[in-house]
């Protein structure tokens, strides 16, 4: 019969796997929404009647920049997370084999790369929100007068 500690460890391991999978889904969603926003914005640029007022042109340009930056930060999140997994696995293998191999990349360990991953994730979330709001506002202010 399994002890209480073994069951607790199994639950923690299962929960940790679900949390990692959910983080991957969130990164993918942010990337997809940001790239879709950039694509929608660039397709609007091809329309000859789009953006007649200068202030909405600037708001639109800022929104495209913010959405592009959100996708870039999401990409950095994926790279940092991949390196974090790799270094954590190397550290775990080294601990189990007794070898003392350095688990760093560019002088950053798994803990630092984890912080980079989460920091870039939250930055990409904020950029996506602000870029999406700016895009929606500039498009709405351009096309709403045409509806009246």
Short mmCIF file of C-alpha atoms in Angstrom, two decimals:
data_model
loop_
_atom_site.label_atom_id
_atom_site.label_comp_id
_atom_site.label_asym_id
_atom_site.label_seq_id
_atom_site.Cartn_x
_atom_site.Cartn_y
_atom_site.Cartn_z
CA UNK A 1 0.00 0.00 0.00
CA UNK A 2 1.28 3.48 -0.89
CA UNK A 3 2.11 5.82 1.93
CA UNK A 4 0.51 9.22 2.39
CA UNK A 5 3.72 10.95 1.27
CA UNK A 6 3.81 8.90 -1.96
CA UNK A 7 0.21 9.86 -2.77
CA UNK A 8 0.95 13.48 -1.97
CA UNK A 9 4.01 13.43 -4.24
CA UNK A 10 2.01 11.80 -7.05
CA UNK A 11 -0.70 14.49 -6.78
CA UNK A 12 1.91 17.24 -6.79
CA UNK A 13 3.61 15.77 -9.85
CA UNK A 14 0.28 15.49 -11.68
CA UNK A 15 -0.67 19.06 -10.72
CA UNK A 16 2.71 20.37 -11.85
CA UNK A 17 2.27 18.67 -15.24
CA UNK A 18 -1.16 20.28 -15.64
CA UNK A 19 0.22 23.69 -14.69
CA UNK A 20 3.02 23.40 -17.27
CA UNK A 21 0.54 22.37 -19.96
CA UNK A 22 -1.75 25.29 -19.08
CA UNK A 23 1.17 27.73 -19.32
CA UNK A 24 1.91 26.37 -22.80
CA UNK A 25 -1.69 26.89 -23.86
CA UNK A 26 -1.68 30.45 -22.51
CA UNK A 27 1.53 31.30 -24.39
CA UNK A 28 0.08 29.82 -27.58
CA UNK A 29 -3.14 31.79 -27.17
CA UNK A 30 -1.29 35.07 -26.66
CA UNK A 31 0.91 34.40 -29.69
CA UNK A 32 -2.07 33.51 -31.87
CA UNK A 33 -4.12 36.55 -30.84
CA UNK A 34 -1.19 38.93 -31.30
CA UNK A 35 -0.28 37.60 -34.74
CA UNK A 36 -3.95 37.64 -35.74
CA UNK A 37 -4.23 41.28 -34.64
CA UNK A 38 -1.17 42.22 -36.68
CA UNK A 39 -2.57 40.37 -39.69
CA UNK A 40 -5.96 42.03 -39.38
CA UNK A 41 -4.31 45.42 -39.05
CA UNK A 42 -2.10 44.91 -42.06
CA UNK A 43 -5.06 43.77 -44.14
CA UNK A 44 -6.88 46.99 -43.16
CA UNK A 45 -3.92 49.06 -44.32
CA UNK A 46 -4.53 47.79 -47.86
CA UNK A 47 -8.02 49.35 -47.86
CA UNK A 48 -7.91 52.77 -49.59
CA UNK A 49 -10.60 54.37 -47.40
CA UNK A 50 -9.06 53.33 -44.09
CA UNK A 51 -7.54 55.95 -41.75
CA UNK A 52 -8.42 59.39 -42.95
CA UNK A 53 -7.65 61.20 -39.65
CA UNK A 54 -4.05 61.49 -38.46
CA UNK A 55 -4.71 60.69 -34.78
CA UNK A 56 -6.29 57.33 -35.69
CA UNK A 57 -3.38 56.55 -37.98
CA UNK A 58 -1.01 57.01 -35.07
CA UNK A 59 -3.21 54.96 -32.72
CA UNK A 60 -3.38 52.26 -35.36
CA UNK A 61 0.41 52.25 -35.84
CA UNK A 62 0.93 52.05 -32.07
CA UNK A 63 -1.49 49.14 -31.87
CA UNK A 64 0.37 47.21 -34.57
CA UNK A 65 3.66 47.87 -32.78
CA UNK A 66 2.23 46.71 -29.43
CA UNK A 67 0.78 43.54 -30.96
CA UNK A 68 4.08 42.79 -32.70
CA UNK A 69 5.92 43.34 -29.41
CA UNK A 70 3.46 40.99 -27.66
CA UNK A 71 4.22 38.24 -30.15
CA UNK A 72 7.96 38.87 -29.75
CA UNK A 73 7.76 38.63 -25.96
CA UNK A 74 5.71 35.45 -26.31
CA UNK A 75 8.49 34.03 -28.48
CA UNK A 76 11.10 35.00 -25.87
CA UNK A 77 8.90 33.29 -23.27
CA UNK A 78 8.94 30.06 -25.25
CA UNK A 79 12.72 30.15 -25.73
CA UNK A 80 13.41 30.93 -22.07
CA UNK A 81 10.98 28.22 -20.98
CA UNK A 82 12.61 25.66 -23.26
CA UNK A 83 16.06 26.51 -21.89
CA UNK A 84 14.65 26.36 -18.36
CA UNK A 85 13.33 22.83 -18.98
CA UNK A 86 16.62 21.78 -20.50
CA UNK A 87 18.72 23.11 -17.63
CA UNK A 88 16.35 21.69 -15.02
CA UNK A 89 16.57 18.26 -16.67
CA UNK A 90 20.37 18.54 -16.80
CA UNK A 91 20.44 19.49 -13.12
CA UNK A 92 18.15 16.59 -12.19
CA UNK A 93 20.26 14.10 -14.17
CA UNK A 94 23.40 15.46 -12.55
CA UNK A 95 21.91 15.13 -9.07
CA UNK A 96 20.83 11.54 -9.70
CA UNK A 97 24.19 10.50 -11.18
CA UNK A 98 26.30 12.43 -8.70
CA UNK A 99 28.01 14.50 -11.40
CA UNK A 100 28.52 18.18 -10.79
CA UNK A 101 27.87 19.61 -14.24
CA UNK A 102 27.05 23.30 -14.43
CA UNK A 103 23.40 23.92 -15.24
CA UNK A 104 23.58 27.45 -16.66
CA UNK A 105 23.08 29.15 -19.99
CA UNK A 106 24.61 32.61 -20.48
CA UNK A 107 25.19 32.67 -16.71
CA UNK A 108 21.48 32.12 -16.06
CA UNK A 109 20.29 29.12 -14.12
CA UNK A 110 16.86 27.46 -14.17
CA UNK A 111 15.52 29.81 -11.49
CA UNK A 112 16.52 32.90 -13.47
CA UNK A 113 15.13 31.48 -16.71
CA UNK A 114 11.87 30.70 -14.91
CA UNK A 115 11.64 34.33 -13.81
CA UNK A 116 12.42 35.47 -17.37
CA UNK A 117 9.67 33.19 -18.69
CA UNK A 118 7.06 34.52 -16.29
CA UNK A 119 8.18 38.13 -16.71
CA UNK A 120 8.00 37.95 -20.50
CA UNK A 121 4.64 36.17 -20.25
CA UNK A 122 3.09 38.97 -18.20
CA UNK A 123 4.64 41.64 -20.41
CA UNK A 124 3.20 39.93 -23.50
CA UNK A 125 -0.22 39.76 -21.79
CA UNK A 126 -0.15 43.49 -21.07
CA UNK A 127 1.05 44.36 -24.58
CA UNK A 128 -1.68 42.19 -26.09
CA UNK A 129 -4.38 43.91 -24.04
CA UNK A 130 -3.19 47.43 -24.80
CA UNK A 131 -2.51 46.65 -28.46
CA UNK A 132 -5.92 45.02 -28.87
CA UNK A 133 -7.69 47.96 -27.25
CA UNK A 134 -5.78 50.45 -29.42
CA UNK A 135 -6.55 48.45 -32.57
CA UNK A 136 -10.24 48.12 -31.73
CA UNK A 137 -10.49 51.81 -30.83
CA UNK A 138 -8.75 53.05 -33.98
CA UNK A 139 -10.83 50.79 -36.24
CA UNK A 140 -14.07 51.71 -34.46
CA UNK A 141 -13.37 55.44 -34.64
CA UNK A 142 -12.58 55.15 -38.34
CA UNK A 143 -15.59 53.07 -39.40
CA UNK A 144 -18.33 54.16 -36.98
CA UNK A 145 -18.91 57.51 -38.74
CA UNK A 146 -19.48 55.58 -41.96
CA UNK A 147 -22.37 53.72 -40.36
CA UNK A 148 -24.38 56.86 -39.48
#
